[in-house]
């Protein structure tokens, strides 16, 4: 007899069931039952936002070098569980072993890529500004705060990491809604995060329906930004409308249009755009004098 | 009473070269708008200055079409070095007509001539000069090797720095290769329309810049126009939210520079005399009509008894009156509507239990005036500590520890600016790092420069104006 895993949520560094008690069946691409995953509710979203807000001061205040090492550590954990993730990706996405292993390898590479950005982004986007007067003036990028992230529905691991890593690399904390049909790699990733020195609450993972949960994230007054990558195209505009009530920063495929193309190709090297979406530029002035 | 009295030193009103009528500027030519013409008034006297044609919705359509044609046929494909030369030319022309523009600005807006002359107009020229140099160097701006313009930008600006805000909007848009339709504020259209004249005299190709006077409905027609690619708005958070909502799902780009409720933090080791000057400059510059005004004074409890009397003494020396007088420190409130709003919020301070102190200023018989006012005993829950007043009203709160100062400073949905006064470098940098605000002035306040990015955190908006960062809002990459 094998010991089967219970797939739960990841909130504030702990693995609770949904407070709603709901679960939903997750099947492989061929229709076999894989697990009963927790189905997160509105209340779980609120709890996760509280956890993310609580973790923000510590994570945004950590040195960039430290954040880089932690994200690199996530890559190490992923590499160590390569076979497990490959099997879960293969089952979720209907891929052969070699293809699934390629996805895991690319996911590791993506984490390593973003780990290196933590202490370089400020140098390429910030700096001294030559103002016309006796002042020292500099600009630095800072994280926007708590970000809601709707992970892509198709790419269950590489896509997920590609949307989460830039957000936390910049010092934000986040509440992630996983793919609805393919949530198991996300929950296993949460387990890797839990052993990666990532402080609890920096990433919170909710398995469940983006259509149900996203409106609460988009309207939440203590969420500073939302990435709606995983929203259904016809739902994008409503989420962006809701986000306007608190002037949220938004990242949306196709600029939020419903007629945009489908899910992006996660294999290509990302641009800076996903990091730029959730940073603020702070400019500090001080006079020169004796 | 005073030891020294000042003789009036008014700048001549004739320098403004006021015309009886101003048109709207579309496709390189002035014409009458299809909206109803309005009289723009001098807020210091309530006398009409000129009749200004207002745009109607069909004019917005025409302007957007002209901007599109100019983008497709001329401007979008013009080499950057050629665009640069037009922008340099505009910068020079603003400098040449600087005195005229300063007087006109003070007449239309009510701000003291020393501010329009020394701040608004020189900064407007500098902004064009700065962005001119970017036009042929966009590939070095950090947005990829070959960033592209967005197309037609719709831009809506407020009445507090009329020409300067026009420069902040137009210069980076043109440098990046976009064309624009700009709507100045309804109460302060004149300098933007003179800028249109300057632009025409600089032989900018027709349609590259179109300027339409009008009210909120014209602004809405512009920001929601399907023919534009980008909206840039500076104004109230309320209207900014409505624009963000309207643009949801359209794929059009947006940058917002909205309201603020900045904390100005005075630590006990601050140089008090300099800090008092900074407090005055922070909230009474431009009658407090400044989105980044230091409207919440956070003073450390141990020095509150020293700072407040010094502040009151200093305010007793400010001269309120004729905006064209070079001695004037405090000009007129821009409009009757704004004056009513300031009065209503100040009255709420009385009602909610704060104590009001008013600077001893003579108030002119005509025009819109509100003397410098300080509220003490303010609680964080009071409306005067939470809402943007956009007037010369300072709310004073105290704190005991640096952590408490940071917590109170950040306790607002806004995040545009903040001030710090201290002689201790490490405390300044520690505090600056923790303030959730886009611009932090340490031992200074209300400094602006074309090379310095400006814009907010949280509900103060997103995107930056100024510097390399300011190009991002106008580029596809």
XYZ file of C-alpha atoms in Angstrom:
767
model
C 0.000 0.000 0.000
C 1.309 3.484 -0.907
C 0.673 6.401 1.385
C -1.258 8.961 -0.633
C -0.773 12.697 -0.250
C -3.491 15.078 0.837
C -3.287 18.197 -1.331
C -4.041 21.249 0.760
C -3.740 25.018 0.549
C -0.591 26.944 1.499
C -1.276 30.018 3.639
C 1.169 31.820 5.905
C 3.655 28.961 5.710
C 1.090 26.352 6.854
C -0.939 23.817 4.920
C -4.566 24.217 5.950
C -7.598 22.685 4.290
C -10.050 25.184 2.845
C -12.053 26.734 5.670
C -15.078 25.949 3.519
C -14.345 22.231 3.779
C -14.714 21.969 0.023
C -12.668 19.683 -2.183
C -12.880 18.946 -5.889
C -11.675 16.010 -7.932
C -8.540 16.515 -9.982
C -8.046 14.173 -12.896
C -5.182 13.463 -15.217
C -5.357 14.447 -18.861
C -6.614 10.924 -19.527
C -9.376 11.206 -16.956
C -7.963 9.190 -14.064
C -8.626 10.555 -10.595
C -5.404 12.011 -9.191
C -6.591 13.587 -5.960
C -9.273 15.507 -4.167
C -7.783 18.985 -3.988
C -8.873 21.635 -1.547
C -11.171 24.194 -3.187
C -10.317 27.589 -1.737
C -13.061 30.025 -0.790
C -13.448 33.780 -0.389
C -12.463 33.423 3.264
C -9.278 31.585 2.302
C -8.463 34.516 -0.010
C -8.876 36.922 2.888
C -6.713 34.790 5.177
C -4.059 34.551 2.494
C -4.035 38.337 1.985
C -3.577 38.814 5.729
C -0.655 36.370 5.648
C 0.876 38.092 2.625
C 0.541 41.527 4.221
C 2.116 40.209 7.406
C 5.090 38.860 5.474
C 5.599 42.005 3.380
C 7.716 44.082 5.787
C 10.170 41.264 6.359
C 10.472 40.147 2.734
C 10.609 43.627 1.201
C 13.068 44.638 3.891
C 15.359 41.657 3.297
C 18.500 42.373 1.340
C 18.325 41.725 -2.379
C 21.189 39.266 -1.957
C 19.162 37.352 0.609
C 16.083 37.262 -1.627
C 18.266 35.988 -4.446
C 19.634 33.190 -2.308
C 16.169 32.161 -1.152
C 14.857 32.031 -4.723
C 17.936 30.079 -5.759
C 17.168 27.722 -2.869
C 13.706 27.158 -4.351
C 15.433 26.076 -7.550
C 17.539 23.660 -5.533
C 14.469 22.154 -3.913
C 12.801 21.782 -7.302
C 15.872 20.074 -8.727
C 15.941 17.668 -5.774
C 12.365 16.654 -6.437
C 12.791 16.557 -10.194
C 11.201 13.118 -10.632
C 8.191 13.967 -8.496
C 7.497 17.203 -10.365
C 8.052 15.541 -13.736
C 5.518 12.868 -12.859
C 2.975 15.453 -11.692
C 3.492 17.662 -14.750
C 3.226 14.617 -17.020
C -0.059 13.587 -15.411
C -1.470 17.110 -15.338
C -0.484 18.195 -18.828
C -0.604 14.823 -20.616
C 3.090 14.870 -21.518
C 5.618 12.087 -21.923
C 8.366 11.738 -19.345
C 11.067 13.462 -21.389
C 8.855 16.438 -22.174
C 7.777 16.730 -18.559
C 11.386 16.594 -17.390
C 12.160 19.350 -19.850
C 9.429 21.456 -18.227
C 10.914 20.890 -14.770
C 14.394 21.767 -16.018
C 13.082 24.960 -17.609
C 11.302 25.776 -14.344
C 14.542 25.411 -12.424
C 16.278 27.624 -14.956
C 13.536 30.251 -14.655
C 13.972 30.411 -10.882
C 17.724 30.729 -11.241
C 17.230 33.531 -13.797
C 14.996 35.521 -11.441
C 17.218 34.756 -8.433
C 19.959 36.635 -10.223
C 17.729 39.630 -10.924
C 17.018 40.480 -7.280
C 20.227 42.450 -6.793
C 20.544 43.779 -10.336
C 17.147 45.205 -11.216
C 17.714 48.311 -9.066
C 21.011 48.955 -10.769
C 19.595 48.910 -14.262
C 16.356 50.789 -13.484
C 17.410 53.116 -10.672
C 20.308 55.453 -10.125
C 21.367 59.022 -9.635
C 19.412 61.740 -11.425
C 21.372 64.823 -12.557
C 19.044 67.539 -11.270
C 19.799 71.224 -11.882
C 20.628 72.348 -8.390
C 22.619 71.588 -5.252
C 20.904 68.295 -4.502
C 21.698 64.639 -4.499
C 18.765 62.878 -6.149
C 18.355 59.149 -6.669
C 15.632 56.753 -7.733
C 15.172 53.182 -6.564
C 12.596 50.540 -7.449
C 10.569 49.205 -4.532
C 7.966 46.445 -4.402
C 4.324 47.452 -4.823
C 3.107 45.328 -1.906
C 0.690 42.400 -1.862
C 0.000 41.059 -5.344
C -2.794 38.735 -6.440
C -1.559 36.316 -9.080
C -3.841 34.227 -11.264
C -1.549 31.482 -12.485
C -1.964 30.226 -16.055
C -4.506 27.468 -16.548
C -2.440 25.331 -18.935
C 1.179 25.458 -17.875
C 0.943 23.996 -14.383
C 4.552 24.408 -13.247
C 6.655 26.459 -15.697
C 3.869 28.987 -16.233
C 3.201 29.127 -12.510
C 6.842 29.803 -11.666
C 7.095 32.318 -14.495
C 4.373 34.457 -12.920
C 5.301 34.025 -9.246
C 9.095 34.380 -9.406
C 9.205 37.945 -10.820
C 6.704 39.117 -8.219
C 8.688 37.833 -5.229
C 12.077 38.629 -6.757
C 11.136 42.302 -6.550
C 10.202 41.944 -2.868
C 6.434 41.677 -3.184
C 4.412 39.032 -1.399
C 1.583 37.285 -3.177
C -1.593 35.262 -3.150
C -1.571 32.803 -6.031
C -4.626 31.086 -7.455
C -3.385 27.948 -9.168
C -4.641 26.395 -12.360
C -8.085 24.979 -11.594
C -7.783 21.743 -13.547
C -4.062 21.240 -12.938
C -3.403 22.351 -9.354
C -1.233 19.506 -8.073
C 2.172 20.821 -9.244
C 1.291 24.119 -7.552
C 0.611 22.418 -4.236
C 3.795 20.386 -4.515
C 5.649 23.599 -5.320
C 4.217 25.035 -2.094
C 5.787 22.100 -0.260
C 9.124 22.921 -1.880
C 8.664 26.577 -0.896
C 8.006 25.468 2.661
C 11.496 23.938 2.795
C 13.289 26.731 0.913
C 13.886 29.351 3.625
C 11.133 31.403 2.000
C 9.412 33.108 4.949
C 5.826 31.952 5.496
C 3.288 34.228 3.847
C 5.534 35.460 1.030
C 3.831 33.066 -1.362
C 0.379 31.740 -0.547
C -1.095 29.150 -2.878
C -4.799 28.583 -3.287
C -6.103 25.770 -5.432
C -9.522 26.486 -6.831
C -11.457 28.467 -9.371
C -10.002 31.752 -10.617
C -13.480 32.730 -11.790
C -14.733 32.392 -8.216
C -11.733 33.778 -6.310
C -10.295 36.450 -8.598
C -13.069 39.016 -8.083
C -12.334 39.032 -4.348
C -8.641 39.557 -4.983
C -9.292 42.275 -7.547
C -11.581 44.157 -5.157
C -9.577 43.586 -1.962
C -8.532 46.923 -0.451
C -5.285 45.543 0.944
C -4.066 44.108 -2.352
C -1.836 46.492 -4.310
C -1.694 44.730 -7.647
C -3.088 41.852 -9.654
C -1.731 39.720 -12.470
C -4.723 38.307 -14.322
C -2.825 35.950 -16.604
C -4.933 32.953 -15.563
C -8.318 34.638 -15.937
C -10.633 33.601 -18.732
C -10.355 36.159 -21.557
C -13.998 37.190 -21.207
C -13.449 37.880 -17.507
C -10.435 40.156 -17.898
C -12.244 43.466 -18.274
C -14.393 42.942 -15.191
C -11.374 42.169 -13.049
C -9.555 45.246 -14.325
C -12.635 47.379 -13.653
C -12.775 46.092 -10.134
C -9.058 46.737 -9.663
C -9.597 50.411 -10.542
C -11.495 51.029 -7.291
C -8.191 50.970 -5.408
C -5.947 52.055 -8.320
C -4.285 48.625 -8.407
C -1.314 47.946 -10.589
C -2.349 45.343 -13.141
C -0.657 42.927 -15.469
C -2.921 41.571 -18.142
C -2.304 39.539 -21.261
C -3.268 41.351 -24.461
C -3.706 44.544 -22.416
C -6.848 43.038 -20.929
C -8.706 42.646 -24.213
C -10.943 39.597 -24.437
C -9.862 38.952 -28.029
C -6.173 38.595 -27.238
C -4.173 35.476 -28.058
C -4.189 32.414 -25.823
C -1.668 31.433 -23.200
C 1.836 32.696 -23.897
C 4.807 30.509 -24.750
C 6.472 30.025 -21.388
C 9.595 28.482 -22.903
C 10.959 31.795 -24.204
C 13.155 33.907 -21.972
C 10.988 36.507 -20.226
C 11.330 40.266 -20.627
C 11.534 42.621 -17.653
C 7.854 43.399 -17.984
C 6.610 41.113 -15.227
C 9.069 42.588 -12.752
C 8.338 46.134 -13.885
C 4.595 45.600 -13.437
C 4.805 45.439 -9.661
C 7.495 47.889 -8.653
C 7.235 51.537 -7.665
C 9.916 54.102 -8.328
C 10.908 56.072 -5.251
C 12.911 59.253 -5.756
C 14.777 60.824 -2.831
C 16.141 64.367 -2.689
C 18.661 65.824 -0.272
C 20.449 69.155 -0.451
C 24.203 69.446 -0.701
C 25.925 71.848 1.649
C 28.365 72.270 4.463
C 3.079 97.568 12.854
C 5.685 96.056 10.597
C 9.256 97.241 10.888
C 9.694 97.118 7.157
C 6.851 97.752 4.790
C 6.890 96.718 1.192
C 5.921 99.047 -1.558
C 3.848 97.302 -4.220
C 5.980 96.003 -7.094
C 3.446 94.746 -9.593
C 4.449 93.122 -12.845
C 2.618 94.741 -15.756
C -0.523 92.987 -16.798
C 0.087 94.129 -20.383
C 3.002 91.706 -20.629
C 0.456 88.890 -20.853
C -0.684 90.152 -24.277
C -4.184 88.999 -23.478
C -6.414 88.515 -26.452
C -10.174 88.931 -26.268
C -10.751 85.485 -27.705
C -8.889 82.174 -27.779
C -9.773 79.287 -30.075
C -9.070 75.575 -29.912
C -6.021 74.210 -31.709
C -6.565 71.315 -34.113
C -4.405 70.142 -36.987
C -2.117 73.134 -36.751
C -4.823 75.792 -36.820
C -6.958 77.693 -34.330
C -10.709 77.610 -34.709
C -13.921 77.971 -32.749
C -15.106 74.966 -30.851
C -18.549 73.459 -31.130
C -18.951 73.762 -27.361
C -20.178 76.922 -25.693
C -17.493 79.561 -25.269
C -16.652 80.415 -21.664
C -15.155 83.438 -19.960
C -12.006 82.602 -18.066
C -11.600 84.859 -15.061
C -8.841 86.262 -12.914
C -9.398 84.513 -9.560
C -7.772 87.427 -7.739
C -10.386 89.897 -8.977
C -13.191 87.786 -10.476
C -12.890 89.897 -13.632
C -13.130 88.157 -16.995
C -9.802 87.851 -18.793
C -10.843 86.459 -22.144
C -13.402 84.401 -23.941
C -12.242 80.857 -24.610
C -13.759 78.548 -27.175
C -14.635 75.160 -25.736
C -14.429 71.945 -27.656
C -17.416 69.736 -28.289
C -17.391 66.002 -28.807
C -17.058 66.413 -32.582
C -13.967 68.562 -32.038
C -12.466 65.740 -29.996
C -13.094 63.422 -32.949
C -11.424 65.879 -35.311
C -8.446 66.331 -33.023
C -7.934 62.583 -32.617
C -8.163 62.117 -36.395
C -5.636 64.899 -36.961
C -3.300 63.390 -34.396
C -3.628 59.987 -36.054
C -2.855 61.395 -39.479
C 0.157 63.237 -38.113
C 1.353 60.089 -36.396
C 0.900 57.889 -39.463
C 2.234 60.325 -42.036
C 4.918 62.381 -40.333
C 5.767 62.132 -36.687
C 5.781 58.410 -35.959
C 8.332 57.758 -38.684
C 10.402 60.937 -38.353
C 14.000 60.257 -37.274
C 14.517 60.941 -33.597
C 17.165 63.560 -34.265
C 14.613 65.567 -36.248
C 11.939 65.275 -33.562
C 14.572 66.399 -31.065
C 15.159 69.626 -32.947
C 11.476 70.535 -32.820
C 11.443 69.954 -29.058
C 14.573 72.052 -28.551
C 12.953 74.759 -30.619
C 9.835 74.702 -28.404
C 11.996 74.860 -25.256
C 13.766 77.939 -26.594
C 10.526 79.601 -27.642
C 9.067 79.118 -24.134
C 12.177 80.736 -22.688
C 11.869 83.652 -25.111
C 8.274 84.282 -24.148
C 8.849 83.416 -20.496
C 7.850 86.759 -19.048
C 4.631 86.870 -21.042
C 3.786 83.311 -20.019
C 4.532 83.986 -16.352
C 2.219 86.980 -16.200
C -0.475 85.170 -18.121
C -0.200 82.169 -15.791
C -0.533 84.315 -12.687
C -3.514 86.136 -14.168
C -5.377 82.986 -15.102
C -4.376 80.818 -12.147
C -3.928 83.273 -9.272
C -0.477 82.071 -8.290
C 2.164 84.607 -7.223
C 4.273 85.940 -10.072
C 7.455 84.918 -8.292
C 6.312 81.286 -8.521
C 5.140 81.372 -12.150
C 8.272 83.334 -13.112
C 10.810 81.269 -11.149
C 9.237 77.810 -11.109
C 6.434 77.073 -13.569
C 7.761 78.630 -16.746
C 11.493 77.807 -16.430
C 10.641 74.209 -15.509
C 8.284 73.922 -18.486
C 11.067 75.023 -20.838
C 13.559 72.730 -19.092
C 11.206 69.791 -19.507
C 11.098 70.223 -23.284
C 14.864 70.706 -23.365
C 15.452 67.546 -21.317
C 13.160 65.289 -23.366
C 14.405 66.724 -26.651
C 17.688 64.993 -25.934
C 15.977 61.640 -25.477
C 14.247 61.638 -28.877
C 17.230 60.173 -30.725
C 18.481 57.995 -27.839
C 15.432 55.882 -27.013
C 17.300 52.651 -27.605
C 19.510 53.517 -24.641
C 16.627 54.200 -22.266
C 16.411 50.665 -20.925
C 13.288 49.577 -22.778
C 14.953 47.317 -25.280
C 17.040 48.199 -28.334
C 14.206 49.501 -30.466
C 11.267 50.799 -28.433
C 8.321 52.085 -30.450
C 5.843 54.913 -29.896
C 2.311 53.987 -28.878
C 0.456 56.233 -31.336
C -1.983 58.929 -30.240
C -1.986 60.020 -26.596
C -4.983 61.680 -24.925
C -3.823 63.882 -22.073
C -5.823 65.687 -19.398
C -4.155 68.099 -16.995
C -5.161 70.072 -13.891
C -5.282 73.776 -13.103
C -2.575 74.025 -10.443
C 0.495 74.218 -12.756
C -1.189 74.782 -16.127
C 1.773 75.259 -18.471
C 4.134 73.038 -16.502
C 1.671 70.140 -16.581
C 1.237 70.627 -20.324
C 5.023 70.387 -20.699
C 5.170 67.283 -18.480
C 2.622 65.616 -20.732
C 3.603 66.784 -24.198
C 7.421 66.668 -24.067
C 7.959 62.944 -23.294
C 5.086 61.927 -25.591
C 6.593 63.753 -28.558
C 10.140 62.674 -27.769
C 8.980 59.063 -27.913
C 7.294 59.644 -31.278
C 3.646 59.893 -30.230
C 1.204 62.605 -31.204
C -1.094 64.175 -28.638
C -4.477 65.662 -27.921
C -4.248 67.690 -24.721
C -7.060 69.135 -22.653
C -6.072 71.844 -20.175
C -8.252 72.535 -17.162
C -11.424 74.532 -17.681
C -10.357 77.350 -15.328
C -6.781 77.727 -16.653
C -6.675 77.242 -20.431
C -4.718 80.324 -21.478
C -1.055 79.343 -21.211
C -1.725 76.014 -22.918
C -3.300 77.929 -25.791
C -0.288 80.226 -26.005
C 1.825 77.073 -26.028
C -0.252 76.004 -29.041
C 0.679 79.310 -30.660
C 4.353 78.669 -29.881
C 4.073 75.175 -31.306
C 2.576 76.567 -34.503
C 5.340 79.186 -34.711
C 7.905 76.402 -34.288
C 6.450 74.808 -37.446
C 5.633 71.558 -35.710
C 3.805 69.504 -38.330
C 0.020 70.037 -38.100
C -1.765 67.517 -35.895
C 1.245 66.472 -33.824
C -0.100 68.538 -30.931
C -3.766 69.414 -30.597
C -5.047 71.429 -27.645
C -8.708 71.624 -26.694
C -10.156 73.740 -23.910
C -13.174 72.243 -22.246
C -14.786 70.847 -19.146
C -15.102 67.351 -17.694
C -17.307 66.081 -20.528
C -14.619 66.966 -23.065
C -12.083 65.213 -20.851
C -14.274 62.142 -20.735
C -14.819 62.175 -24.493
C -11.061 62.294 -24.929
C -10.014 59.693 -22.362
C -12.662 57.248 -23.568
C -12.098 57.902 -27.263
C -11.569 54.626 -29.159
C -9.136 56.336 -31.548
C -6.396 56.871 -28.996
C -3.730 54.450 -27.769
C -2.784 55.953 -24.467
C -4.269 58.111 -21.742
C -2.250 60.250 -19.352
C -4.159 61.959 -16.597
C -3.181 64.237 -13.750
C -5.944 65.183 -11.355
C -8.131 63.856 -8.604
C -8.027 60.244 -7.441
C -11.774 60.046 -7.956
C -11.566 60.899 -11.664
C -8.431 58.762 -12.049
C -10.308 55.722 -10.797
C -13.134 56.403 -13.237
C -10.652 56.582 -16.121
C -8.919 53.369 -15.051
C -12.368 51.737 -14.913
C -13.360 53.043 -18.324
C -10.158 51.795 -19.913
C -10.394 48.299 -18.406
C -10.303 45.681 -21.115
C -9.560 48.134 -23.938
C -5.841 47.391 -24.110
C -5.088 51.122 -24.076
C -2.190 52.228 -21.923
C -2.726 54.463 -18.912
C -0.659 56.535 -16.534
C -2.187 58.352 -13.581
C -0.852 61.082 -11.328
C -3.494 61.572 -8.660
C -4.009 63.041 -5.220
C -1.845 63.015 -2.135
C -1.838 63.646 1.582
C 1.853 63.917 2.229
C 3.414 63.729 5.652
C 6.166 66.201 6.445
C 8.099 64.670 9.355
C 10.091 66.910 11.690
C 12.440 64.965 13.960
C 13.645 66.527 17.200
C 17.180 66.919 15.849
C 15.974 68.875 12.789
C 17.384 72.333 12.056
C 14.269 74.158 13.228
C 14.594 77.331 11.179
C 15.157 75.388 7.979
C 12.357 72.998 8.848
C 9.948 75.891 9.371
C 10.845 77.225 5.929
C 10.283 73.715 4.583
C 6.907 73.388 6.265
C 5.838 76.739 4.808
C 7.097 75.815 1.362
C 5.540 72.352 1.682
C 1.976 73.432 2.277
C 1.716 77.102 1.312
C 3.596 76.992 -2.016
C 1.043 77.668 -4.753
C -1.696 78.181 -2.091
C -1.442 74.488 -1.271
C -2.798 73.661 -4.738
C -0.180 70.945 -5.041
C -0.888 67.226 -5.174
C 2.394 66.541 -3.352
C 1.840 69.276 -0.725
C 3.086 68.501 2.777
C -0.415 68.773 4.194
C 0.155 66.629 7.294
C 2.841 67.950 9.595
C 4.197 65.180 11.809
C 6.285 66.854 14.465
C 8.124 64.995 17.206
C 6.372 65.668 20.499
C 9.495 66.942 22.248
C 9.846 69.923 19.901
C 6.202 70.646 19.067
C 6.143 73.574 21.524
C 9.108 75.093 19.762
C 8.109 74.447 16.158
C 4.527 75.666 16.232
C 5.181 79.192 17.553
C 8.079 79.529 15.118
C 5.803 78.431 12.299
C 3.108 80.894 13.354
C 5.647 83.712 13.558
C 6.850 82.893 10.048
C 3.347 82.734 8.652
C 2.726 86.170 10.132
C 5.277 87.550 7.677
C 3.696 86.083 4.533
C 2.056 88.544 2.222
C -1.209 87.521 0.618
C -2.600 89.532 -2.260
C -2.126 90.624 -5.848
C -0.560 87.664 -7.668
C 1.240 90.044 -10.030
C 3.026 91.784 -7.145
C 6.576 90.481 -6.924
C 6.391 90.661 -3.121
C 3.365 88.384 -2.910
C 3.840 85.040 -1.168
C 0.283 83.748 -1.218
C -1.923 84.283 -4.228
C -5.577 83.608 -4.895
C -7.449 80.336 -4.685
C -8.030 79.237 -8.256
C -11.821 79.159 -8.313
C -14.977 79.668 -6.306
C -15.563 75.919 -6.454
C -12.168 75.173 -4.949
C -12.607 77.857 -2.299
C -15.907 76.275 -1.261
C -14.246 72.891 -1.011
C -11.410 74.238 1.144
C -13.903 76.015 3.417
C -16.020 72.901 3.760
C -13.054 70.724 4.732
C -11.656 73.354 7.100
C -15.058 73.617 8.765
C -15.020 69.845 9.222
C -11.784 70.328 11.171
C -13.647 72.643 13.564
C -16.570 70.242 13.793
C -14.325 67.276 14.529
C -12.616 69.035 17.416
C -9.326 70.298 15.976
C -8.150 73.822 16.832
C -7.851 76.327 14.009
C -5.231 79.060 13.764
C -5.379 81.536 10.917
C -2.483 83.656 9.748
C -3.129 87.384 10.234
C -3.535 88.337 6.568
C -5.569 91.121 5.070
C -8.035 89.555 2.686
C -8.719 91.528 -0.499
C -12.310 92.589 -1.079
C -12.738 90.758 -4.343
C -11.520 87.421 -5.609
C -11.097 84.014 -3.994
C -8.885 83.971 -0.927
C -8.109 81.647 1.926
C -5.436 82.656 4.423
C -2.781 80.192 5.592
C -4.405 78.014 8.225
C -3.092 75.512 10.754
C -5.086 72.920 12.645
C -3.603 71.473 15.815
C -5.003 68.692 17.965
C -5.774 66.731 14.793
C -6.553 63.022 15.054
C -5.653 60.592 12.298
C -9.344 59.858 11.860
C -10.266 63.476 11.128
C -11.216 64.351 7.568
C -8.549 67.075 7.488
C -5.943 64.366 8.169
C -7.316 61.955 5.566
C -8.729 63.909 2.633
C -6.817 65.996 0.174
C -7.759 69.636 0.810
C -5.742 71.130 -2.059
C -5.517 74.420 -0.243
C -3.382 76.316 2.300
C -4.467 74.222 5.271
C -1.966 72.324 7.411
C -2.963 69.548 9.825
C -0.539 69.068 12.696
C -0.056 65.700 14.374
C 2.679 64.589 16.752
C 4.706 61.421 17.245
C 7.131 60.085 19.816
C 9.318 57.528 17.990
C 10.603 57.234 14.413
C 8.552 54.052 13.980
C 5.413 55.887 14.996
C 6.239 58.656 12.523
C 6.577 56.141 9.688
C 3.393 54.365 10.669
C 1.389 57.588 10.771
C 2.961 58.865 7.544
C 1.974 55.674 5.739
C -1.519 55.576 7.231
C -3.243 56.888 4.123
C -4.466 55.400 0.854
C -2.269 57.959 -0.909
C 1.483 57.698 -1.459
C 2.694 60.551 -3.597
C 5.319 62.359 -1.525
C 6.772 62.859 1.935
C 9.216 65.081 3.768
C 11.853 64.346 6.397
C 13.734 66.881 8.504
C 16.679 65.714 10.581
C 20.392 66.378 10.894
C 21.158 62.667 11.186
C 21.944 61.012 7.850
C 21.220 57.438 8.889
C 17.831 58.435 10.333
C 16.920 60.253 7.123
C 17.798 57.256 4.953
C 16.118 54.794 7.340
C 12.944 56.853 7.231
C 13.102 57.450 3.484
C 13.339 53.722 2.895
C 10.199 53.044 4.924
C 7.927 55.749 3.564
C 5.521 54.394 0.972
C 5.709 57.427 -1.285
C 7.058 58.095 -4.748
C 8.990 61.256 -3.921
C 10.772 61.807 -0.621
C 12.239 65.206 0.134
C 14.774 65.195 2.938
C 15.687 68.581 4.435
C 13.920 70.182 1.486
C 10.419 70.075 -0.006
C 8.591 70.666 -3.279
C 11.646 70.392 -5.523
C 11.030 69.454 -9.141
C 13.331 68.749 -12.030
C 12.875 67.269 -15.509
C 15.494 64.618 -14.741
C 13.740 63.518 -11.542
C 10.941 60.916 -11.780
C 7.692 62.033 -10.159
C 4.649 59.932 -9.319
C 2.893 57.975 -6.642
C 2.441 54.747 -4.773
C -0.968 53.261 -3.953
C -3.975 55.457 -4.807
C -1.754 58.356 -5.857
C -1.520 56.672 -9.252
C 1.009 54.788 -11.351
C 3.647 55.618 -13.906
C 6.266 58.307 -13.556
C 6.765 61.693 -15.162
C 10.265 63.041 -15.562
C 13.591 61.396 -16.150
C 14.280 58.213 -18.038
C 11.333 56.673 -16.209
C 8.961 59.168 -17.797
C 9.551 57.692 -21.250
C 8.118 54.329 -20.225
C 4.551 55.652 -20.298
C 4.905 56.498 -24.007
C 6.780 53.504 -25.390
C 5.868 50.008 -26.511
C 8.636 47.564 -25.780
